[in-house]
Coordinates of C-alpha atoms and ligand atoms in Angstrom, one line a residue:
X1 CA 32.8 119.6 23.5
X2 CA 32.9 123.3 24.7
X3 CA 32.0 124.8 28.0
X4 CA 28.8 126.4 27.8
X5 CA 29.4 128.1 31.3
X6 CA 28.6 131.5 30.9
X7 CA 30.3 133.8 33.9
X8 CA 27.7 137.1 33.0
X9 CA 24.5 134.4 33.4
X10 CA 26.2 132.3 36.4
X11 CA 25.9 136.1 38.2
X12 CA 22.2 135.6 38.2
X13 CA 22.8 132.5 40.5
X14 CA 23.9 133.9 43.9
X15 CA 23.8 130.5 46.5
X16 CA 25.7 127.4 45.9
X17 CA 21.9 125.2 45.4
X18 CA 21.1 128.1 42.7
X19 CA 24.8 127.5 41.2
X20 CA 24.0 123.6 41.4
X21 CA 20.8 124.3 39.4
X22 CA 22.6 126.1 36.8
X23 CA 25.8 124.2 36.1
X24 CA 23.3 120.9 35.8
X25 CA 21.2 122.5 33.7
X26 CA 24.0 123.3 31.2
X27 CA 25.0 119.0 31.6
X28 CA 21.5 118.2 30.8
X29 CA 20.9 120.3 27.6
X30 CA 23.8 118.6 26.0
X31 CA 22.7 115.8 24.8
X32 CA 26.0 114.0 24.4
X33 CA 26.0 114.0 28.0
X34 CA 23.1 112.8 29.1
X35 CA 19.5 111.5 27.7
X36 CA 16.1 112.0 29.2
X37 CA 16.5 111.3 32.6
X38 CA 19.9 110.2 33.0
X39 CA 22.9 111.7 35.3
X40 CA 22.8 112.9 38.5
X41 CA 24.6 115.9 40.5
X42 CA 25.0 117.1 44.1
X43 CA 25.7 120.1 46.1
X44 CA 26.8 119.8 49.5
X45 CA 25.8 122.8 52.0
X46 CA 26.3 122.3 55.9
X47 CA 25.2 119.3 57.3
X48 CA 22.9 118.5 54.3
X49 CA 23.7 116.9 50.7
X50 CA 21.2 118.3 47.9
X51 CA 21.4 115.8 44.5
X52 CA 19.0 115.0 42.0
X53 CA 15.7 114.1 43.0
X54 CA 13.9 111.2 41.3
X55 CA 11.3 112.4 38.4
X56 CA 13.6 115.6 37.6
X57 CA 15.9 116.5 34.5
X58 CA 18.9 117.6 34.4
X59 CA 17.9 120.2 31.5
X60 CA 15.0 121.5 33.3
X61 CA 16.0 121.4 37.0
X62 CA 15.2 124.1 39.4
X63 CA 15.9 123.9 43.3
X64 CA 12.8 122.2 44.5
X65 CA 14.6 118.9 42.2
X66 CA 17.2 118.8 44.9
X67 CA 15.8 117.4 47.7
X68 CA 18.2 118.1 50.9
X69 CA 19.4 114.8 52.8
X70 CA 21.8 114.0 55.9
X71 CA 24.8 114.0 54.8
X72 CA 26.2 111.7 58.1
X73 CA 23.7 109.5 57.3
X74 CA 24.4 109.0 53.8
X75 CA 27.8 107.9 54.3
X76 CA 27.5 106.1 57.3
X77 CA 24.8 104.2 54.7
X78 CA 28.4 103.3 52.3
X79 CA 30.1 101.5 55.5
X80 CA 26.9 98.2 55.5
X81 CA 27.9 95.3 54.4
X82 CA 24.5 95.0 53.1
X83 CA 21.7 97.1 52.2
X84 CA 18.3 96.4 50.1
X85 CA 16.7 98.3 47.4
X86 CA 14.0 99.0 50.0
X87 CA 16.1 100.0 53.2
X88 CA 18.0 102.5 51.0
X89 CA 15.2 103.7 49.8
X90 CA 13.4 104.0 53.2
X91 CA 16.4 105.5 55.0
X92 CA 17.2 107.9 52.4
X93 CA 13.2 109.2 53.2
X94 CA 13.8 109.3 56.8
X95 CA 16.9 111.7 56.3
X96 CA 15.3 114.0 54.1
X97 CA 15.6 117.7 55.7
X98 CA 11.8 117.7 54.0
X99 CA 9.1 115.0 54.4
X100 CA 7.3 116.1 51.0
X101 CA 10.7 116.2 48.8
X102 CA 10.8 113.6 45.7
X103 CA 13.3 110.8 46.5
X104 CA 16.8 110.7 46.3
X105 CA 18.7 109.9 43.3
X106 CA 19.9 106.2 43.7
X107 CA 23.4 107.6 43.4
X108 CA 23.1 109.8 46.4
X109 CA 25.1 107.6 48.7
X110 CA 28.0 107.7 46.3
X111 CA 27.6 111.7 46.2
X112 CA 27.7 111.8 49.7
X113 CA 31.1 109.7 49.9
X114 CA 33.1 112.2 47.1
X115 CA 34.8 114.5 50.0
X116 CA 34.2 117.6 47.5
X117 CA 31.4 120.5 47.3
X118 CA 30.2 119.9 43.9
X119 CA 29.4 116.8 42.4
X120 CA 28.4 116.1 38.5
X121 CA 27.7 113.3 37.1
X122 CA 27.1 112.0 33.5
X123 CA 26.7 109.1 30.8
X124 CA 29.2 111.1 28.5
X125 CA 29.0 109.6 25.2
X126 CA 32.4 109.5 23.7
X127 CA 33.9 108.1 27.3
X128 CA 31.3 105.4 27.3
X129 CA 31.8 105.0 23.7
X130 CA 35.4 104.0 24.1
X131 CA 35.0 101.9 27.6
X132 CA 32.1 99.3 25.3
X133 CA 35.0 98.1 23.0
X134 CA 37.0 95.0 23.6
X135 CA 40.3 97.0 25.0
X136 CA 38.5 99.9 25.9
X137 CA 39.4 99.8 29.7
X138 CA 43.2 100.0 28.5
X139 CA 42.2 102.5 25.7
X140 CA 40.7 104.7 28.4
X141 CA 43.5 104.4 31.2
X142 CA 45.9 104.9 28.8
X143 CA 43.9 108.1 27.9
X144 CA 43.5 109.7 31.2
X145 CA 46.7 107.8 33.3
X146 CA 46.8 107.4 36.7
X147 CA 45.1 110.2 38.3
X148 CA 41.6 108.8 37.2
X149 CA 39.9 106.2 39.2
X150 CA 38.6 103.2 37.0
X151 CA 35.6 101.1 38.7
X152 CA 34.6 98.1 37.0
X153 CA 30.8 98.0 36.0
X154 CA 28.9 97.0 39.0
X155 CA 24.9 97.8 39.6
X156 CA 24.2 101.0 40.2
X157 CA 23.1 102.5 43.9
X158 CA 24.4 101.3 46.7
X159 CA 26.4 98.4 45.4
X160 CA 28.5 100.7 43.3
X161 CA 28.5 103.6 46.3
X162 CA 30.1 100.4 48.3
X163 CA 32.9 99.9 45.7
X164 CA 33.8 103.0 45.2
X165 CA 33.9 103.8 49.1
X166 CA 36.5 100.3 49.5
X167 CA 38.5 101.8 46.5
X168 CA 38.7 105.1 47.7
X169 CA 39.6 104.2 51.7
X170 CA 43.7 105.0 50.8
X171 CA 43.4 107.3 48.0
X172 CA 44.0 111.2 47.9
X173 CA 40.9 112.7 46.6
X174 CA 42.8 115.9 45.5
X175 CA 45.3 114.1 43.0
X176 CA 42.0 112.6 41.1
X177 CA 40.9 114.3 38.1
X178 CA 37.4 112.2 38.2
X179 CA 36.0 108.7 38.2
X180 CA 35.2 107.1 35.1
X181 CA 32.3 104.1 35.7
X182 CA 33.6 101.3 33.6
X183 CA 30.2 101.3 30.6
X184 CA 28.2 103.3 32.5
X185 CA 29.4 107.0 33.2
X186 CA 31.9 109.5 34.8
X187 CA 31.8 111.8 37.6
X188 CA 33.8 114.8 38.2
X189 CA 33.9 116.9 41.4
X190 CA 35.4 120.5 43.0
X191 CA 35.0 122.8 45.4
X192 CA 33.9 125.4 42.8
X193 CA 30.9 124.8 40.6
X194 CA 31.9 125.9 37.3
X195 CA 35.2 123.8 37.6
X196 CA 33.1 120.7 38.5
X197 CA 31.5 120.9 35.3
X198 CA 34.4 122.0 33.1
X199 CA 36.3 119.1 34.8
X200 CA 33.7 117.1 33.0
X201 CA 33.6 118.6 29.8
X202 CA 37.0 118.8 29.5
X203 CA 37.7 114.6 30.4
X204 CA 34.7 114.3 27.5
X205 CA 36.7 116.2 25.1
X206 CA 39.8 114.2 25.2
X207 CA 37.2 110.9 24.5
X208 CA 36.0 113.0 21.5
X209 CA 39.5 113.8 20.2
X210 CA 40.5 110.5 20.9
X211 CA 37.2 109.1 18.5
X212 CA 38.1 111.9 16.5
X213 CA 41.1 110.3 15.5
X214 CA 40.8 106.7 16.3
X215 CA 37.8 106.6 14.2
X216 CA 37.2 109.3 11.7
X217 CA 34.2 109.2 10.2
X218 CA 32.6 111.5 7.0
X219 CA 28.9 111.2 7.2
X220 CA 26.4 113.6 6.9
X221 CA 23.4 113.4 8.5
X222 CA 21.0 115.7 6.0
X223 CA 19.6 113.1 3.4
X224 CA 16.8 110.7 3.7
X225 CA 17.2 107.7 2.6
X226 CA 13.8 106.3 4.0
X227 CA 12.3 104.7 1.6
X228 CA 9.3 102.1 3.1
X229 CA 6.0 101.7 1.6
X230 CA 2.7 102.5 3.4
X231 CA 1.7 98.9 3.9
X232 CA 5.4 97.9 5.6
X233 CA 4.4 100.7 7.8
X234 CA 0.7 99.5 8.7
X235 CA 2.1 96.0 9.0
X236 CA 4.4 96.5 11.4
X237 CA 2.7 99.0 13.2
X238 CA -0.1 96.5 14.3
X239 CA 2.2 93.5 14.3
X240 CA 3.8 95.6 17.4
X241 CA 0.6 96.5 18.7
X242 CA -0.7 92.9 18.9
X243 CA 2.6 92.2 21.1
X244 CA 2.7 95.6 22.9
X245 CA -1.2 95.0 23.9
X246 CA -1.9 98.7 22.7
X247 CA -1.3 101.5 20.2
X248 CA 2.2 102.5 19.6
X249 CA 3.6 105.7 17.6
X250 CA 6.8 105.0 15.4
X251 CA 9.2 107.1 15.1
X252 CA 11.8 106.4 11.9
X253 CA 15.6 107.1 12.1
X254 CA 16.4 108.0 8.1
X255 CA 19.9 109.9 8.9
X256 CA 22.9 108.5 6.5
X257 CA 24.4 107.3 9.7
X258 CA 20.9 105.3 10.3
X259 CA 21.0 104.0 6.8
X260 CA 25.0 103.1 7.3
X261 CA 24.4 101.2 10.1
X262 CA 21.5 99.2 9.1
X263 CA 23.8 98.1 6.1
X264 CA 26.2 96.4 8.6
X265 CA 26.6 92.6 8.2
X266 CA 27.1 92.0 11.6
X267 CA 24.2 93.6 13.6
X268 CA 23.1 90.6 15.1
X269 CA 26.9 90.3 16.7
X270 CA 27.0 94.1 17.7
X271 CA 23.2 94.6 18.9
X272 CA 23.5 91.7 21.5
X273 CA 26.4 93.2 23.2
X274 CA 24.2 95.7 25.5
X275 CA 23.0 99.1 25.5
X276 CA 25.5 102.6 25.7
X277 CA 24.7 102.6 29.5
X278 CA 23.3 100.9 31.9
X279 CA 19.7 102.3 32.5
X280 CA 18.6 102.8 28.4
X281 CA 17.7 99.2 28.6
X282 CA 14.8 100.2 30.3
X283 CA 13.5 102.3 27.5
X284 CA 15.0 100.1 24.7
X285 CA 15.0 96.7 26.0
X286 CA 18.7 94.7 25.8
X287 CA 18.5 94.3 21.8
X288 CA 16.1 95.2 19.1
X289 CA 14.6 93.4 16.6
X290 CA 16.3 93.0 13.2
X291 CA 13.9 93.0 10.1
X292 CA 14.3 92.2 6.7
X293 CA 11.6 91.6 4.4
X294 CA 9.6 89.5 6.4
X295 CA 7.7 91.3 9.6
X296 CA 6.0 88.8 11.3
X297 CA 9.3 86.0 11.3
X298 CA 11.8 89.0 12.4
X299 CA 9.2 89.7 15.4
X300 CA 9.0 86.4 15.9
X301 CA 12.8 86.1 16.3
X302 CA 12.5 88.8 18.6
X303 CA 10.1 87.4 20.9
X304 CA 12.0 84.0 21.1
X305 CA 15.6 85.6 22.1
X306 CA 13.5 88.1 24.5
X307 CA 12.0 85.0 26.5
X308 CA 15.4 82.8 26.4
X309 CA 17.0 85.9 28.0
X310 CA 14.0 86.5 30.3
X311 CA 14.2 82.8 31.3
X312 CA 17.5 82.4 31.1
X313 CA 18.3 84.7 34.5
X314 CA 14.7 85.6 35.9
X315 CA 14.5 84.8 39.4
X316 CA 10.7 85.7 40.5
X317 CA 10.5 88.6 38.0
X318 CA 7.3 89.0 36.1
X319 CA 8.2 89.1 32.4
X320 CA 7.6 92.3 30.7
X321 CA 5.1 92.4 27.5
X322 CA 7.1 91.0 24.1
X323 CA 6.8 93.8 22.1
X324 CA 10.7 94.8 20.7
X325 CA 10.8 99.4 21.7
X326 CA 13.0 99.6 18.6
X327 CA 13.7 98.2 15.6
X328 CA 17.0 98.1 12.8
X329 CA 15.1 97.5 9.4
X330 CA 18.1 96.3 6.9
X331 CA 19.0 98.5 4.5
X332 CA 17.2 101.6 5.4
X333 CA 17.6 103.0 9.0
X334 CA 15.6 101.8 12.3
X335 CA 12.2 102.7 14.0
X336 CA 11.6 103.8 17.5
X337 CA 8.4 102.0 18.5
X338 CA 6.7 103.9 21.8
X339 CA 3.5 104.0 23.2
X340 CA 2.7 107.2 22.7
X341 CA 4.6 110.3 21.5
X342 CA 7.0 111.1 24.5
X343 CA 8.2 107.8 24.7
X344 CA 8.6 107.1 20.9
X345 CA 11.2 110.4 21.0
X346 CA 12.8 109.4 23.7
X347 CA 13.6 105.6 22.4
X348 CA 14.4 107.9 18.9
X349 CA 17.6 109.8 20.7
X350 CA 18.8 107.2 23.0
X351 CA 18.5 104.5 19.6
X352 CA 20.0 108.0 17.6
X353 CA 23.2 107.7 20.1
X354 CA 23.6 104.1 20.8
X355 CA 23.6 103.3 16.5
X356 CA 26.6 106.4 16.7
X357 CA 28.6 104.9 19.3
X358 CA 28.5 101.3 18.0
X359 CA 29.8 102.9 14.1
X360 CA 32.4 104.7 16.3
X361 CA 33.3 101.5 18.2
X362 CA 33.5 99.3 14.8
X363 CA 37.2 101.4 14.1
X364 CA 38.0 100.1 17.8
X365 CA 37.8 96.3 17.1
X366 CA 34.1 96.6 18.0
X367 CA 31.0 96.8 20.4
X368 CA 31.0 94.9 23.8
X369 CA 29.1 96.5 26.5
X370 CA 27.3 95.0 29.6
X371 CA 27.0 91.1 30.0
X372 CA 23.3 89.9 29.6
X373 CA 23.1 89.2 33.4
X374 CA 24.2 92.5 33.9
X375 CA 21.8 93.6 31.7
X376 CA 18.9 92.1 32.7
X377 CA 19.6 92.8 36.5
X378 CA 19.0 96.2 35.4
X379 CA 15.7 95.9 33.4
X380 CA 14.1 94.3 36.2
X381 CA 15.3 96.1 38.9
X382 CA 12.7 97.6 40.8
X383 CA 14.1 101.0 41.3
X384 CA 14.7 101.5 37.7
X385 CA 11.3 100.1 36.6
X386 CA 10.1 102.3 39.1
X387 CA 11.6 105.4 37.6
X388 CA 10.2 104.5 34.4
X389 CA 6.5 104.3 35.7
X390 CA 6.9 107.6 37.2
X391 CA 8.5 109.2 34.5
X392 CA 5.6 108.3 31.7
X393 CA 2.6 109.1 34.4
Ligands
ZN401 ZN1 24.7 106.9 36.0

């Protein structure tokens, strides 16, 4: 991964919330960085932190995305014990600098806490890649070595701001080269912007190199090899309609690295071990469904394991419809399966990058990524399914 920082463009950007706008711009038009939504970055100026607003993209952020918040508060907010969904949510509002701003990222509190200017945060493939394998923890702190901090996955918000805060209480900021969010993310951080962000791409190149080399791998991504008949593609179009409760638009994944993976004898074994990070499962759901020949009993699989997992750690939640938001179809590729257009791509690239980091993982003894508690604590969180009804109005 190269630095797309570009020092004749970065002199159109004159104040440090202009800089922030440009560095996370460059983040977000990588795609092997972030997808549609995901990572978060901060500036802070004065008294005030500005980070990600809820509703924005990284790719197409402009100041108005960073909505300015106390920074005291914030990180008297790390040092509860305790603190709801809602509370967070409600005193984050109450320390905005301006009433009408979107909301806070849910990772502001942890911004706030990281004792540097800049703050840039991302769901690097490659790093994430190598953390959802079985050693993958040792892999990556043998990779990095001491001067990275390693948090184990926890809910993201203020449960994770709170661990990172009780890890951090002894350490010397300045010797870290980053945080790396056990299969969920990294942040990096400076006093200057453009080193924030080449901080970041340069701990996502050494998880490419690493890849590179642990797990070379010679396909090419040119042919179609889709080869479905009309009526497979009407069946299963309304068969997922009927579950979904309304239209959908599917999107097919025909790439030879598609076609490789559906060819996998183990799918069922790697597709139950959870998404490339945390939040995807709200646009993909924990697992697809796996279909053969026969439509209606691979759906019907589906449905079943959905509602055993639903049942098996809902609480009060209300279960969400049954209808699977991708699908691997042996043999030939997958389908993304959205309600309309927009959503159908983006289920295409985050399914596009999860199928590439479970091939990767195969040459690393494997895929093992969230827990299905874990999991499902973060398809029903409120905040998240929040997100996801603003982002598709
Ligand atoms: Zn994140």
């Amino acid at each position: 991964m190269k630095s797309t920082f570009n020092d004749t463009e970065a002199k159109n950007y004159s104040t440090d919330l202009a800089m922030r706008v440009y560095t996370s711009q460059l983040l977000g038009r990588d795609m092997d960085l972030v997808l549609h939504g995901g990572g978060n970055t901060s500036v802070k100026i004065g008294d005030k932190l500005y980070v990600k607003g809820s509703g924005w993209n990284l790719d197409t952020i402009e100041e108005p995305g960073f909505p300015g918040v106390d920074l005291e508060t914030l990180v008297e907010m790390a040092k509860l014990e305790d603190l709801s969904d809602t509370d967070m949510v409600a005193q984050q509002r109450e320390a905005l600098e301006d009433k009408s701003s979107p909301n806070p990222s849910i990772e502001a509190i942890l911004h706030a806490i990281i004792p540097f200017k800049f703050v840039d945060h991302t769901h690097a493939d490659a790093v994430v890649t190598i953390s959802n394998t079985p050693d993958g923890e040792k892999r990556l702190k043998e990779l990095y070595g001491e001067n990275m901090l390693f948090i184990d996955y926890v809910m993201p918000g203020f449960v994770l701001a709170k661990e990172v805060y009780e890890k951090t209480k002894d350490v010397d900021w300045k010797s870290l080269d980053g945080i790396i969010l056990l299969n969920h993310g990294v942040f990096s951080f400076d006093e200057d912007a453009k080193v924030s962000y080449e901080k970041m791409i340069a701990i996502v190149s050494k998880a490419e190199d690493y890849l590179k080399e642990k797990s070379p791998t010679k396909l090419e991504f040119s042919k179609s090899f889709c080869q479905l008949d009309d009526s497979f593609k009407e069946e299963l179009k309304s068969e997922v309609e009927k579950l979904r409760g309304c239209e959908i638009v599917m999107k097919f994944g025909s790439s030879i690295e598609a076609f490789n993976f559906s060819n996998f004898d183990n799918l069922d074994d790697i597709l139950k071990n959870g998404p490339l990070t945390p939040e995807h499962v709200i646009r993909t759901k924990p697992f697809p469904a796996l279909i053969g020949d026969n439509i209606k009993e691979a759906l019907e699989t589906f449905t079943q394991r959905y509602t055993k997992y639903f049942k098996a750690h809902a609480k009060d939640e209300i279960m969400l419809d049954l209808a699977p938001r991708y699908a691997i179809i042996k043999g030939v590729g997958f389908v993304a399966l959205g309600k309309d257009e927009k959503e159908a791509g983006i289920i295409f690239d985050i399914v596009s990058h999860t199928i590439h980091a479970m091939t990767l993982a195969q040459n690393l003894g494997g895929w093992k990524s969230l827990k299905p508690s874990d999991i499902f604590d973060m398809e029903y969180w409120e905040l998240e399914q929040a997100k996801l009804a603003k982002a598709v109005s």
